Coordinates of C-alpha atoms and ligand atoms in Angstrom, one line a residue:
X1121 CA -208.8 -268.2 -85.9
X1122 CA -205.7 -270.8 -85.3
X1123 CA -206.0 -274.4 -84.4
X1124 CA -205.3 -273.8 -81.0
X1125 CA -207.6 -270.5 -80.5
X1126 CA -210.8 -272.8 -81.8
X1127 CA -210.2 -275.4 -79.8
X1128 CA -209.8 -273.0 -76.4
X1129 CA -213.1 -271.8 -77.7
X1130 CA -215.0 -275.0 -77.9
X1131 CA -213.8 -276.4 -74.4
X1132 CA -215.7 -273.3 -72.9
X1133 CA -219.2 -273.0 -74.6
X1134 CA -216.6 -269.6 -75.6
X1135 CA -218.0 -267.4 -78.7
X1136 CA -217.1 -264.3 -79.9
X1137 CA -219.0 -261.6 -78.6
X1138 CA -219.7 -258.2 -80.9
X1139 CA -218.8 -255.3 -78.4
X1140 CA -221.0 -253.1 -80.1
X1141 CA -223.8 -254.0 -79.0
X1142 CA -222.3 -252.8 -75.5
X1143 CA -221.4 -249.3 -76.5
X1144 CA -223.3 -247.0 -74.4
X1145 CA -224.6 -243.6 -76.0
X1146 CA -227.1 -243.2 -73.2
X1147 CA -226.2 -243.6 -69.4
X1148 CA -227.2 -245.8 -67.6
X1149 CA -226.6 -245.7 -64.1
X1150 CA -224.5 -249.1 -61.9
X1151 CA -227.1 -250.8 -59.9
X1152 CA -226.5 -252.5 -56.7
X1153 CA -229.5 -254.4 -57.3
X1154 CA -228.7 -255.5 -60.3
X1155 CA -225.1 -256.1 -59.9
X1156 CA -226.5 -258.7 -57.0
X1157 CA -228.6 -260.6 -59.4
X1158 CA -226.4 -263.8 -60.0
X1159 CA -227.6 -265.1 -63.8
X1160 CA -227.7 -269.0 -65.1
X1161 CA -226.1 -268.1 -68.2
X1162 CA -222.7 -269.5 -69.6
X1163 CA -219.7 -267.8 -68.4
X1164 CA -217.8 -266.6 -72.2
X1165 CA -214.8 -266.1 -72.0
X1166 CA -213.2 -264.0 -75.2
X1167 CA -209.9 -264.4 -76.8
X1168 CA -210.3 -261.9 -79.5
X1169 CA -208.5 -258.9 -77.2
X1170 CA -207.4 -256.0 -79.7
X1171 CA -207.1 -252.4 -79.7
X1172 CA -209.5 -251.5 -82.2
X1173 CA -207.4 -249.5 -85.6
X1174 CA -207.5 -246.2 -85.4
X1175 CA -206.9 -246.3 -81.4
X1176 CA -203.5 -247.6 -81.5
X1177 CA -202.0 -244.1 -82.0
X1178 CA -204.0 -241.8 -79.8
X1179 CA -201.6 -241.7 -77.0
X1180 CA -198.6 -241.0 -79.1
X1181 CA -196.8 -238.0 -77.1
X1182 CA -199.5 -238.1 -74.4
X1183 CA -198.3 -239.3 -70.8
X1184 CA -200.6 -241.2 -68.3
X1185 CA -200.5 -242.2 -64.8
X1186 CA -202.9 -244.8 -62.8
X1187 CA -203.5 -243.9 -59.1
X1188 CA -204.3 -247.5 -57.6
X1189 CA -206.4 -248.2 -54.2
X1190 CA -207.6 -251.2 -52.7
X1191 CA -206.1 -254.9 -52.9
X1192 CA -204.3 -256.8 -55.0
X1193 CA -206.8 -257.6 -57.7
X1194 CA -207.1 -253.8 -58.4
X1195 CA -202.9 -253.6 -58.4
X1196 CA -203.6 -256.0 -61.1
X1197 CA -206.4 -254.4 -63.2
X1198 CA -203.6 -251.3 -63.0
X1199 CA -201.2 -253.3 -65.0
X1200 CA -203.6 -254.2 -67.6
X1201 CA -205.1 -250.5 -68.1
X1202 CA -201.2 -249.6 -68.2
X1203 CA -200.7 -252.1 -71.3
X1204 CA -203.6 -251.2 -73.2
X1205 CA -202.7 -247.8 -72.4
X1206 CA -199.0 -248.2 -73.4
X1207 CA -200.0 -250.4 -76.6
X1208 CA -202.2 -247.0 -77.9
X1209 CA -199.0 -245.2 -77.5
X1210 CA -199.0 -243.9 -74.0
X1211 CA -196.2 -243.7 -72.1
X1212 CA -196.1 -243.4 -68.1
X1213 CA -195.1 -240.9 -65.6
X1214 CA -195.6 -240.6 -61.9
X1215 CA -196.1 -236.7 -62.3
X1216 CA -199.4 -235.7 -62.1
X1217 CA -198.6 -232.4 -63.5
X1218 CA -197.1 -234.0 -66.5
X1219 CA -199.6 -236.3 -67.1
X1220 CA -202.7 -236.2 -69.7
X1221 CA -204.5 -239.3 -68.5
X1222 CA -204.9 -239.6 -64.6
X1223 CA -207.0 -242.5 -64.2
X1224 CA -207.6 -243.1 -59.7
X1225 CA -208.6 -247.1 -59.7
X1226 CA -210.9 -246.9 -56.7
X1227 CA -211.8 -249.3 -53.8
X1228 CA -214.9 -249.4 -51.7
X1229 CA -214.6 -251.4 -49.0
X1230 CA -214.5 -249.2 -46.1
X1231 CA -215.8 -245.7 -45.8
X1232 CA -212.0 -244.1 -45.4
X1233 CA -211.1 -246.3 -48.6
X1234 CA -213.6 -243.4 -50.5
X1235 CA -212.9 -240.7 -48.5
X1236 CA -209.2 -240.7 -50.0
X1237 CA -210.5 -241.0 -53.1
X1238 CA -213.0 -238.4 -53.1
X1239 CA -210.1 -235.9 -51.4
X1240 CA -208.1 -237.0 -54.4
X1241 CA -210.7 -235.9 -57.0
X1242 CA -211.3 -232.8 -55.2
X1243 CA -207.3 -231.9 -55.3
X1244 CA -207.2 -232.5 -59.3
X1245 CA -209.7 -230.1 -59.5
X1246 CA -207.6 -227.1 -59.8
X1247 CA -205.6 -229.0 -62.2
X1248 CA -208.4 -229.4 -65.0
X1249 CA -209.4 -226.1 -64.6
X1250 CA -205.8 -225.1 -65.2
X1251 CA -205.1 -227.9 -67.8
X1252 CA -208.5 -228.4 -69.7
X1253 CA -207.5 -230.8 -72.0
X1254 CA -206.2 -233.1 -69.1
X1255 CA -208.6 -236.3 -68.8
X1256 CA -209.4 -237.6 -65.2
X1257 CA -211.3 -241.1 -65.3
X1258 CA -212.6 -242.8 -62.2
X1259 CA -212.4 -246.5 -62.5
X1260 CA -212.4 -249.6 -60.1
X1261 CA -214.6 -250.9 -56.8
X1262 CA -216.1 -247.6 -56.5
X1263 CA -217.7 -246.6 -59.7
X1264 CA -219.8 -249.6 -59.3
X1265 CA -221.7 -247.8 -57.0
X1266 CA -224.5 -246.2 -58.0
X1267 CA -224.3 -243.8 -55.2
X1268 CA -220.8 -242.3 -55.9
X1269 CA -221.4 -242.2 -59.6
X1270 CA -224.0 -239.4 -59.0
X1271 CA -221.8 -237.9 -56.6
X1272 CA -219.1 -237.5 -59.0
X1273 CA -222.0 -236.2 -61.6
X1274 CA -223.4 -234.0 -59.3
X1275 CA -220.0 -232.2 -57.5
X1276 CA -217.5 -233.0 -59.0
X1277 CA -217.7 -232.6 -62.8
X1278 CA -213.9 -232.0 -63.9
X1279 CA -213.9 -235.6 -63.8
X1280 CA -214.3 -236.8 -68.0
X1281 CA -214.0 -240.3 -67.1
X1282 CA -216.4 -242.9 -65.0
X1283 CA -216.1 -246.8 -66.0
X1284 CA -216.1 -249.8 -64.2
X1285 CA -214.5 -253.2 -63.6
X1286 CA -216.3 -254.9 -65.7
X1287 CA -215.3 -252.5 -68.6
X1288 CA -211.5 -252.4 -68.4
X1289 CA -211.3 -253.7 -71.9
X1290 CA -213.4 -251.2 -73.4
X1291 CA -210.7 -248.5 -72.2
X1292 CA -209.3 -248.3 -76.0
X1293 CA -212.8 -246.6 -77.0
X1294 CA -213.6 -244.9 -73.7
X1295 CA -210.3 -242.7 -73.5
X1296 CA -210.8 -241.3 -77.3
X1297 CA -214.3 -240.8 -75.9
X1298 CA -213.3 -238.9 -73.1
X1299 CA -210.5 -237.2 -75.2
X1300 CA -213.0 -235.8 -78.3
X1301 CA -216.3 -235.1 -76.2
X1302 CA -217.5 -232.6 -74.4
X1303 CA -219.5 -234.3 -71.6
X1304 CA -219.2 -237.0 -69.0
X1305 CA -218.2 -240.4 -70.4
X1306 CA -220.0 -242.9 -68.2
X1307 CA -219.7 -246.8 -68.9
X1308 CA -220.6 -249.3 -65.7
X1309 CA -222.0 -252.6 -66.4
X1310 CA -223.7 -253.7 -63.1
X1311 CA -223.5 -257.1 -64.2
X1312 CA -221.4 -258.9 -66.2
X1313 CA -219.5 -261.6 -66.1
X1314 CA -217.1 -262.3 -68.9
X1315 CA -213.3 -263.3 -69.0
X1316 CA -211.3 -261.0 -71.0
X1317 CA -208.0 -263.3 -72.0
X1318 CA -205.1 -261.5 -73.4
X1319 CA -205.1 -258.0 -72.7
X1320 CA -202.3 -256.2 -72.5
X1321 CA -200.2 -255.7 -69.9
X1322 CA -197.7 -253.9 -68.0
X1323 CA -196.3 -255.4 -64.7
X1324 CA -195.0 -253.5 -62.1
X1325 CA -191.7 -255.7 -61.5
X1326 CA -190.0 -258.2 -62.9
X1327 CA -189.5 -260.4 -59.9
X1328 CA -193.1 -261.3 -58.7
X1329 CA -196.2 -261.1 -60.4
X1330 CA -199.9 -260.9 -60.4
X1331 CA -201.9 -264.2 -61.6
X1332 CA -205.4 -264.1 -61.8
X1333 CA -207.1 -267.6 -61.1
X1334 CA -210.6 -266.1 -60.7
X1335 CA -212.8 -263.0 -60.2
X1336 CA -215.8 -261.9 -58.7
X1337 CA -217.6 -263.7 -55.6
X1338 CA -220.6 -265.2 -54.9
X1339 CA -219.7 -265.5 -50.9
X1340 CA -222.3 -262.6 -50.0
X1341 CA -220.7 -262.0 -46.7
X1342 CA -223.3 -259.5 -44.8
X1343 CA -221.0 -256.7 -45.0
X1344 CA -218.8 -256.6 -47.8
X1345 CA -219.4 -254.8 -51.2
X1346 CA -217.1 -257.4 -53.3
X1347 CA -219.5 -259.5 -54.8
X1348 CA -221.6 -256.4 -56.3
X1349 CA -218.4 -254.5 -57.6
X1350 CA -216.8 -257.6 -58.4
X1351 CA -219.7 -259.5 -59.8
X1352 CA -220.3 -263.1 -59.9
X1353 CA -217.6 -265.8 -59.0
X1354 CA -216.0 -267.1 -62.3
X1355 CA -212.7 -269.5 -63.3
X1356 CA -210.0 -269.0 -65.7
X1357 CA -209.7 -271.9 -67.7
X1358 CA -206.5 -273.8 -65.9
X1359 CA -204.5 -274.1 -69.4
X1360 CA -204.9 -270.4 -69.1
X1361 CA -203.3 -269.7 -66.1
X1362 CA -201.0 -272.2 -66.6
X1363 CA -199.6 -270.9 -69.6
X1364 CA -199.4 -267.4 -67.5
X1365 CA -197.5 -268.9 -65.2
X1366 CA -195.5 -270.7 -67.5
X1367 CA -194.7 -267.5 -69.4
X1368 CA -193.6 -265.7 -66.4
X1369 CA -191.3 -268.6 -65.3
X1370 CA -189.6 -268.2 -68.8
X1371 CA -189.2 -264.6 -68.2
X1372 CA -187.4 -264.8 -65.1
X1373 CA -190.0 -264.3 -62.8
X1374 CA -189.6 -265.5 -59.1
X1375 CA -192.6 -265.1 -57.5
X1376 CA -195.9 -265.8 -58.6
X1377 CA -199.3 -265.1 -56.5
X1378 CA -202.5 -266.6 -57.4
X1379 CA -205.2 -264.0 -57.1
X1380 CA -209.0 -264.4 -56.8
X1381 CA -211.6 -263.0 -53.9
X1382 CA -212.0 -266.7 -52.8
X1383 CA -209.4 -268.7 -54.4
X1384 CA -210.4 -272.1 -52.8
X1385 CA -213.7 -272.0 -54.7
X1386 CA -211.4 -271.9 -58.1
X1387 CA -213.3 -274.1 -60.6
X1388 CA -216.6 -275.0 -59.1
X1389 CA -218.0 -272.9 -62.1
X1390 CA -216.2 -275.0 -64.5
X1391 CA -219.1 -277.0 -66.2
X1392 CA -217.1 -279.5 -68.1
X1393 CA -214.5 -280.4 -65.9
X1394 CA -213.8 -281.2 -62.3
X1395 CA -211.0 -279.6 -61.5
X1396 CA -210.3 -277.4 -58.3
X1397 CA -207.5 -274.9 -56.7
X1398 CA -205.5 -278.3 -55.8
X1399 CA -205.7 -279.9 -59.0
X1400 CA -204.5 -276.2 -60.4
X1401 CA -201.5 -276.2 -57.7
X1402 CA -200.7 -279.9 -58.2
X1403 CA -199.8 -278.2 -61.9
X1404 CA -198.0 -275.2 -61.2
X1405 CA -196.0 -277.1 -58.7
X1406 CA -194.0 -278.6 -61.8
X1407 CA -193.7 -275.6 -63.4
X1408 CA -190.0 -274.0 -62.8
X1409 CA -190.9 -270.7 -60.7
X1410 CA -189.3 -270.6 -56.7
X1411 CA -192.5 -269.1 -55.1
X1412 CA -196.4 -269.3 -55.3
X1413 CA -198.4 -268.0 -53.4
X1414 CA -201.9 -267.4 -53.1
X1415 CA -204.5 -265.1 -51.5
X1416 CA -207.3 -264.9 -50.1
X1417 CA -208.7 -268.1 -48.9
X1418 CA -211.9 -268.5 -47.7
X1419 CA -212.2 -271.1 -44.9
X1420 CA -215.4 -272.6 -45.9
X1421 CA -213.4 -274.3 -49.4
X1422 CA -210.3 -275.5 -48.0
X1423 CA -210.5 -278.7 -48.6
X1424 CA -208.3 -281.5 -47.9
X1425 CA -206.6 -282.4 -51.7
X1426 CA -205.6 -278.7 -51.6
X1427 CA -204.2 -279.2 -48.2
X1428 CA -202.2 -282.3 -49.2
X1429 CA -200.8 -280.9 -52.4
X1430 CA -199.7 -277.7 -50.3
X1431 CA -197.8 -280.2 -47.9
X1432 CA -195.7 -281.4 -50.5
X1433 CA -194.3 -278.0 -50.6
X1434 CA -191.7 -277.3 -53.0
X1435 CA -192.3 -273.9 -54.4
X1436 CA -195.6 -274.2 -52.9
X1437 CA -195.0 -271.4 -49.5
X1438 CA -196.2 -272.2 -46.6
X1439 CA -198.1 -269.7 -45.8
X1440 CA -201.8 -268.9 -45.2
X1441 CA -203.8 -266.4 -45.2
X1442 CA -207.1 -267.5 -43.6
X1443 CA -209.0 -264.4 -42.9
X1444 CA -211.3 -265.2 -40.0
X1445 CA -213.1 -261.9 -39.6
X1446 CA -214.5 -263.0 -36.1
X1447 CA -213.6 -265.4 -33.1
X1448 CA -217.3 -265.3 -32.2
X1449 CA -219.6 -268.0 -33.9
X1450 CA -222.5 -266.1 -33.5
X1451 CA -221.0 -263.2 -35.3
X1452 CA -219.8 -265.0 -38.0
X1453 CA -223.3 -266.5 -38.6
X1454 CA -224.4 -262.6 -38.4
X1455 CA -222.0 -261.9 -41.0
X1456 CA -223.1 -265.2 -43.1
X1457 CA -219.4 -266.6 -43.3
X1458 CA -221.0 -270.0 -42.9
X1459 CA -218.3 -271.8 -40.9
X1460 CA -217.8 -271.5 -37.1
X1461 CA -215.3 -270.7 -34.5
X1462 CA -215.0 -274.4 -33.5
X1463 CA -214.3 -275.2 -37.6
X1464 CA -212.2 -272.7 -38.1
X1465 CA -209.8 -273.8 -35.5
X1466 CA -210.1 -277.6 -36.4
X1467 CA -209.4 -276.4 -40.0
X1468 CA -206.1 -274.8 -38.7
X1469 CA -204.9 -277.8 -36.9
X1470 CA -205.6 -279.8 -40.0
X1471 CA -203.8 -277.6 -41.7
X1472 CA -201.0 -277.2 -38.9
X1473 CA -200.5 -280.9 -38.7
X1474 CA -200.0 -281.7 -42.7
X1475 CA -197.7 -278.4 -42.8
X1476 CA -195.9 -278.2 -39.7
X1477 CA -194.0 -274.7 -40.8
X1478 CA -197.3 -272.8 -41.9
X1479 CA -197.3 -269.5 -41.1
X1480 CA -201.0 -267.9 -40.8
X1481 CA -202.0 -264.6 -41.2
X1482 CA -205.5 -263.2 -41.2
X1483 CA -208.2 -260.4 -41.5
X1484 CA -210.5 -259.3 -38.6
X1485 CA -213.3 -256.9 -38.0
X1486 CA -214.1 -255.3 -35.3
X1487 CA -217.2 -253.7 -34.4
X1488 CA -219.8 -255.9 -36.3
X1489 CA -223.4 -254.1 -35.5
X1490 CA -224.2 -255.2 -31.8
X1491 CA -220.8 -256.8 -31.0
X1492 CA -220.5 -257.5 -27.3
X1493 CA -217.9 -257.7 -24.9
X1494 CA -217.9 -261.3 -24.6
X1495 CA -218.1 -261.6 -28.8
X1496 CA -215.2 -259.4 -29.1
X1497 CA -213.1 -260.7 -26.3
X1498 CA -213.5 -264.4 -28.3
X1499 CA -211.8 -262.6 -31.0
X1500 CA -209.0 -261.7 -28.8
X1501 CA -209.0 -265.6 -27.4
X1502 CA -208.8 -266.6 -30.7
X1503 CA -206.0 -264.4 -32.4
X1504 CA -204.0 -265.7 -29.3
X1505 CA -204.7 -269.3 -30.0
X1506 CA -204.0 -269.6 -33.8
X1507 CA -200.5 -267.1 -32.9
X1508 CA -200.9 -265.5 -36.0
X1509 CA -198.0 -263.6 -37.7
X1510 CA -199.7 -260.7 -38.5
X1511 CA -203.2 -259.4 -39.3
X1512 CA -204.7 -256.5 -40.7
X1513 CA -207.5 -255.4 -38.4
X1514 CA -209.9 -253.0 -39.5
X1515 CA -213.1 -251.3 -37.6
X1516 CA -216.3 -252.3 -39.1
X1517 CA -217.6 -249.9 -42.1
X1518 CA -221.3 -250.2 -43.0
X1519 CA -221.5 -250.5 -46.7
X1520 CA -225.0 -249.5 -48.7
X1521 CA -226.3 -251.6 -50.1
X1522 CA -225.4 -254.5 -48.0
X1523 CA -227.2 -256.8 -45.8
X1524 CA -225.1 -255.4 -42.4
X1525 CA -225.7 -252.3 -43.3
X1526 CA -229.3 -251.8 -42.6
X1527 CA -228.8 -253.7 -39.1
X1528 CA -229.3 -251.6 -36.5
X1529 CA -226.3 -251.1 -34.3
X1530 CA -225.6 -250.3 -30.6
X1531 CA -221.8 -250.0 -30.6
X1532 CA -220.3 -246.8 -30.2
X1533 CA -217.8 -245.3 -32.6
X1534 CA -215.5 -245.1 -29.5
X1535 CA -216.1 -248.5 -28.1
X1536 CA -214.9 -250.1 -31.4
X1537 CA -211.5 -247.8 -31.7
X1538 CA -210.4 -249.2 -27.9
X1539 CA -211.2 -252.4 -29.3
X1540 CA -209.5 -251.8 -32.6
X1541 CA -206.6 -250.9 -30.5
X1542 CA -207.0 -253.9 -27.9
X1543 CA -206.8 -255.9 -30.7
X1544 CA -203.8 -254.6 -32.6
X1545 CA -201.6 -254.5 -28.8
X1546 CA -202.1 -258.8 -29.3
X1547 CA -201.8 -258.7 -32.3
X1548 CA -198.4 -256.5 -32.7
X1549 CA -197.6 -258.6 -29.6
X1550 CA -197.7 -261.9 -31.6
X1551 CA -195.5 -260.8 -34.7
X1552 CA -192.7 -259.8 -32.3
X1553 CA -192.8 -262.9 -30.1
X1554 CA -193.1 -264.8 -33.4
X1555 CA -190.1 -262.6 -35.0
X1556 CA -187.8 -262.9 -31.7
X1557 CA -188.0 -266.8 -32.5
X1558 CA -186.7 -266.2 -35.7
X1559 CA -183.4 -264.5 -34.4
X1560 CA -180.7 -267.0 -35.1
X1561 CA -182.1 -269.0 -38.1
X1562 CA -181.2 -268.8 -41.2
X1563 CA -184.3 -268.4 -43.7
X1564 CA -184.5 -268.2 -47.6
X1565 CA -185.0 -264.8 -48.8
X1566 CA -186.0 -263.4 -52.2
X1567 CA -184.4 -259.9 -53.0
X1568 CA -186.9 -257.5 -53.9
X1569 CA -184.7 -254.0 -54.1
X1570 CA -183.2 -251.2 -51.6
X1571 CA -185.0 -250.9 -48.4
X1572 CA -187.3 -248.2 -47.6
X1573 CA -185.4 -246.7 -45.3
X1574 CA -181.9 -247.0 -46.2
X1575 CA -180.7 -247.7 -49.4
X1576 CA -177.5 -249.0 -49.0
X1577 CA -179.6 -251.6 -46.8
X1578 CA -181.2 -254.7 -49.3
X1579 CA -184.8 -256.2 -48.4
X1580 CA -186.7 -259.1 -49.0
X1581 CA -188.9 -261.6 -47.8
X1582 CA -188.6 -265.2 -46.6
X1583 CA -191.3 -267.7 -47.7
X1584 CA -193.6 -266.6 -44.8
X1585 CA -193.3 -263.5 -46.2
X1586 CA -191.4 -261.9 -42.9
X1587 CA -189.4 -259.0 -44.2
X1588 CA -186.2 -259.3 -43.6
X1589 CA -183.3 -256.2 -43.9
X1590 CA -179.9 -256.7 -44.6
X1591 CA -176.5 -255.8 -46.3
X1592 CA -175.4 -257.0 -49.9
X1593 CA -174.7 -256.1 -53.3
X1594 CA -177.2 -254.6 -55.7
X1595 CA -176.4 -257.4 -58.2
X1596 CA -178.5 -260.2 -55.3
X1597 CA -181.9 -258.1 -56.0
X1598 CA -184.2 -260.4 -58.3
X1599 CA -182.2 -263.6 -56.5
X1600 CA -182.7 -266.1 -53.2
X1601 CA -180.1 -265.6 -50.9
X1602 CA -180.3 -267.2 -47.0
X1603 CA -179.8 -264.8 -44.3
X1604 CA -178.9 -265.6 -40.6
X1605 CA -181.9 -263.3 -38.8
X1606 CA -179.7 -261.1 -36.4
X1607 CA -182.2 -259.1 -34.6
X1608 CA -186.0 -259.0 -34.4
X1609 CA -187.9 -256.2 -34.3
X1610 CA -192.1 -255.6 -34.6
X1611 CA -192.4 -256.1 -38.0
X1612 CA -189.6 -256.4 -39.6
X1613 CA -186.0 -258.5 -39.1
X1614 CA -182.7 -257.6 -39.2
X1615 CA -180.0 -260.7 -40.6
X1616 CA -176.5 -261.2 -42.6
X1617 CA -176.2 -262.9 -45.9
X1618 CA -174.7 -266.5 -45.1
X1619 CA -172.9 -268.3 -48.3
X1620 CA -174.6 -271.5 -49.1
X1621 CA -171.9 -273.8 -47.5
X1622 CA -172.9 -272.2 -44.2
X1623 CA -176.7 -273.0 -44.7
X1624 CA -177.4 -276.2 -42.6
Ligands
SAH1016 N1 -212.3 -262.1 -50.0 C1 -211.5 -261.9 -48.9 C2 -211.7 -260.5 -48.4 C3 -211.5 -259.3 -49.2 S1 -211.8 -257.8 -48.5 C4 -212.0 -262.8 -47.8 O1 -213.1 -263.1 -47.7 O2 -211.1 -263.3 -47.1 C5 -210.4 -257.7 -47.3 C6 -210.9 -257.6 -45.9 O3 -211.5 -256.4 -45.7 C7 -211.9 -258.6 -45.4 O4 -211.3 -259.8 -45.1 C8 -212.4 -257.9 -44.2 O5 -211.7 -258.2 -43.1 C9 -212.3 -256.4 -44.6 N2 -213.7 -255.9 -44.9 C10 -214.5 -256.2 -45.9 N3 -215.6 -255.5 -45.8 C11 -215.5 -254.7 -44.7 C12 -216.3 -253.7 -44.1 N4 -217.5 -253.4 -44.6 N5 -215.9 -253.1 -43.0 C13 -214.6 -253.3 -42.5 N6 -213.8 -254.2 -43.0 C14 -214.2 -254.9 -44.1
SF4_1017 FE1 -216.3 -260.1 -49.3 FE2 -216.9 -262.4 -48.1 FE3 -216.5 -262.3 -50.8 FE4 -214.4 -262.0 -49.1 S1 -215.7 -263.9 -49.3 S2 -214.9 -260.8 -50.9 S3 -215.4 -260.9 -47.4 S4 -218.2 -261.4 -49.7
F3S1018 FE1 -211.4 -252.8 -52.6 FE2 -212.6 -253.7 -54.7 FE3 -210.4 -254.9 -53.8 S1 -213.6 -253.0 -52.9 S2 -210.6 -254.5 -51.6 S3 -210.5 -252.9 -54.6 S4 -212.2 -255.9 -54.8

């Protein structure tokens, strides 16, 4: 161990941890009940990453491809399952035919979230049978559930491969597992809660990338599954992410987004120091990168250093994503979000008044168990006072295992799609009022690649994260241009590339 690795390991209470004592010969199935359970013990957080000898050749001339659902944070677990995949000696494809790892990283937060997924099992059936030595692992959100893991055991056993998010690192040892034996490999800890530094790992692009700043949460809102597939809520050590940040501003990167489940409660685990999500941003605003962002925020955490060191803006964006799930108070006390509509709003304008520009975007549900008229038409009050830019909007899923889910509910299916659709008519309504008011600026875009749609046509997005189409050489991709908007539409804007002298 260097210098630098002991010291890392004394500022944390850190020690080394012998994985063996983990490996699983019997199965033992996730809990729900367990995963809930939130322990006193120290948070260790393990520097000693490796693929284990013997492993590091395994994939040579195999192919593998990662089917990702859900958010962000499972994007992110992709890229590290596709480094210490690629770092055994896989490479990847995006042909499923081709490949001889599939892994599917799951999501569970609404019923059609595992529909697709199970679909997508059932469709790779004919494939195993066809291609035996093919492996097929289920990992992510869902395999925390106890429920779906017998499922899978139970109808669908072409799969090889079950493990969970709290196993990632083990993957070295679980695909030559699931290559050399003949049954099931199962490995889901309920609940752990260990940082695993340095792995591997494969980004996506080389223009933005994925930062972790936390994992897990401890929230408990009534209906969401998060905090028992996610476990409990626990900091990176800031050097850490610091030096992650640092690492990707020396490798060109542009864009950075701070990820965690509820990134404004960044580092109230942190025993020895006290140090939160403003102190972290008052950092990485000195750090040469042209974008951060971050996501999600909780509103109950915002507090007012992280609003003041967001004002000073810089490469800080100003926007926010404040999902407020309901407009109703006494729904959100239902759901046990713990602020109110009245605090919400007040929070906004505090916001709104220390960062004139924000942009706010949010997340709402509709349909809570017993949501009334009245409740739901607050909703629709509020979405129109805070002018959002966009949401996403969802219908309410129960979830087993959850609080919500065993409240009895008098709402009917079809009641809460015309309100899903009342809702999104505002909502859609907004972003093109809010778009129109773009048409003749001209905003700061960052190239991402060829749109969609046309690929003679660039796209990007401005600070706000609007995207924005419009005409230029391949060479601007991976650079900030500013573009005069031209023409509006729902969600999406249409503009010219000015040259800087034009920019006022
Ligand atoms: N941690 C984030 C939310 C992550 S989940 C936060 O609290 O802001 C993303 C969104 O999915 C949530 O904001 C919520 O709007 C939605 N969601 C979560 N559980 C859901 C459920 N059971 N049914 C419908 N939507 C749900
Ligand atoms: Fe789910 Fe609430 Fe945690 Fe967000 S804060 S992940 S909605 S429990
Ligand atoms: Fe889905 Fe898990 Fe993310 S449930 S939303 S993938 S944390």
């Amino acid at each position: 161990m260097n210098e630098e690795q002991r010291r890392r390991q004394e500022a944390g209470q850190r020690q080394e941890k012998d994985y063996s004592q983990y490996f699983q010969t019997t199965y033992e199935p996730p809990s729900l009940k367990q995963a809930k359970k939130r322990g006193k013990e120290d948070v260790e957080i393990h520097y000693d990453f490796d693929i284990p000898e013997g492993m590091k050749n395994i994939g040579e001339g195999r192919k593998f491809l990662i089917r990702t659902y859900g958010c962000q944070m499972n994007e992110h677990d992709s890229e590290n399952m596709a480094g210490i995949l690629m770092r055994m000696g896989f490479t990847s494809t995006v042909d499923t035919e081709e490949a001889d790892v599939i892994l599917i990283n799951t999501c569970a937060i609404r019923e059609n979230a595992e529909n697709k997924v199970f679909g997508e099992i059932g469709h790779l059936k004919q494939m195993k049978l066809d291609n035996p030595e093919k492996i097929i692992g289920v990992c992510g959100c869902m395999s925390q559930e106890e429920a779906v893991v017998n499922r899978i055991l139970s109808k669908h056993p072409h799969v090889d491969l079950i493990f969970g998010t709290h196993n990632i690192h083990r993957l070295p040892e679980l695909i030559q597992n699931a290559i050399f034996s003949k049954e099931m490999v199962i490995e889901v800890w309920s609940k752990e809660g260990d940082i695993i530094e340095n792995m591997p790992r494969a980004r996506k692009g080389k223009i933005q990338g994925w930062v972790n700043i936390m994992y897990g949460c401890d929230k408990f809102c009534t209906y969401c599954i998060v905090p028992y597939t996610r476990g409990k809520e626990r900091s990176r050590r800031p050097e850490d992410i610091i030096e992650e940040v640092r690492h990707l501003a020396r490798n060109g990167y542009k864009e950075i987004t701070l990820l965690g489940q509820n990134v404004n409660a960044y580092g109230k685990d942190l025993a020895d120091i006290d140090y939160g999500l403003g102190d972290l941003m008052e950092e990485i605003r000195k750090i040469d990168i042209p974008r951060v962002r971050f996501t999600t925020s909780h509103p109950r955490d915002f507090d007012d250093h992280l609003i003041s060191v967001l004002a000073e803006g810089g490469n800080l964006v100003e926007h926010i994503h404040l999902p407020v799930q309901s407009g109703s108070s006494d729904v959100l006390k239902l759901m046990s979000r713990k602020y109110t509509r009245e605090s919400y709003i007040e929070l906004a304008n505090k916001i709104k008044q220390a960062i004139p520009h924000a942009s706010f975007t949010t997340d709402i549900i509709v349909g809570f168990p017993n949501e009334t008229e009245e409740q739901f038409e607050e909703t629709l009050s509020l979405v129109k006072e805070m002018e959002y830019d966009s949401a996403f909007t969802y219908i309410y899923s129960p979830r087993d295992g959850t609080p919500a889910a065993k409240m009895e509910d008098n709402v009917p299916h079809e009641v809460k799609k015309q309100r899903l659709a009342r809702l999104n008519a505002i909502v859609n309504e907004l972003s093109a009022e809010k778009n129109k008011a773009c048409e003749g600026q001209v905003v700061e875009v960052l190239v991402e690649g060829e749109s969609k749609k046309n690929p003679d046509i660039l796209s990007g997005r401005t600070r706000t994260n609007r995207l924005v189409n419009f005409a230029a050489p391949k060479s601007a991709v991976g650079t900030l241009v500013h573009v005069e908007i031209t023409e509006a539409k729902t969600w999406s804007l249409n503009g010219r590339v000015v040259e800087p002298a034009e920019v006022k």
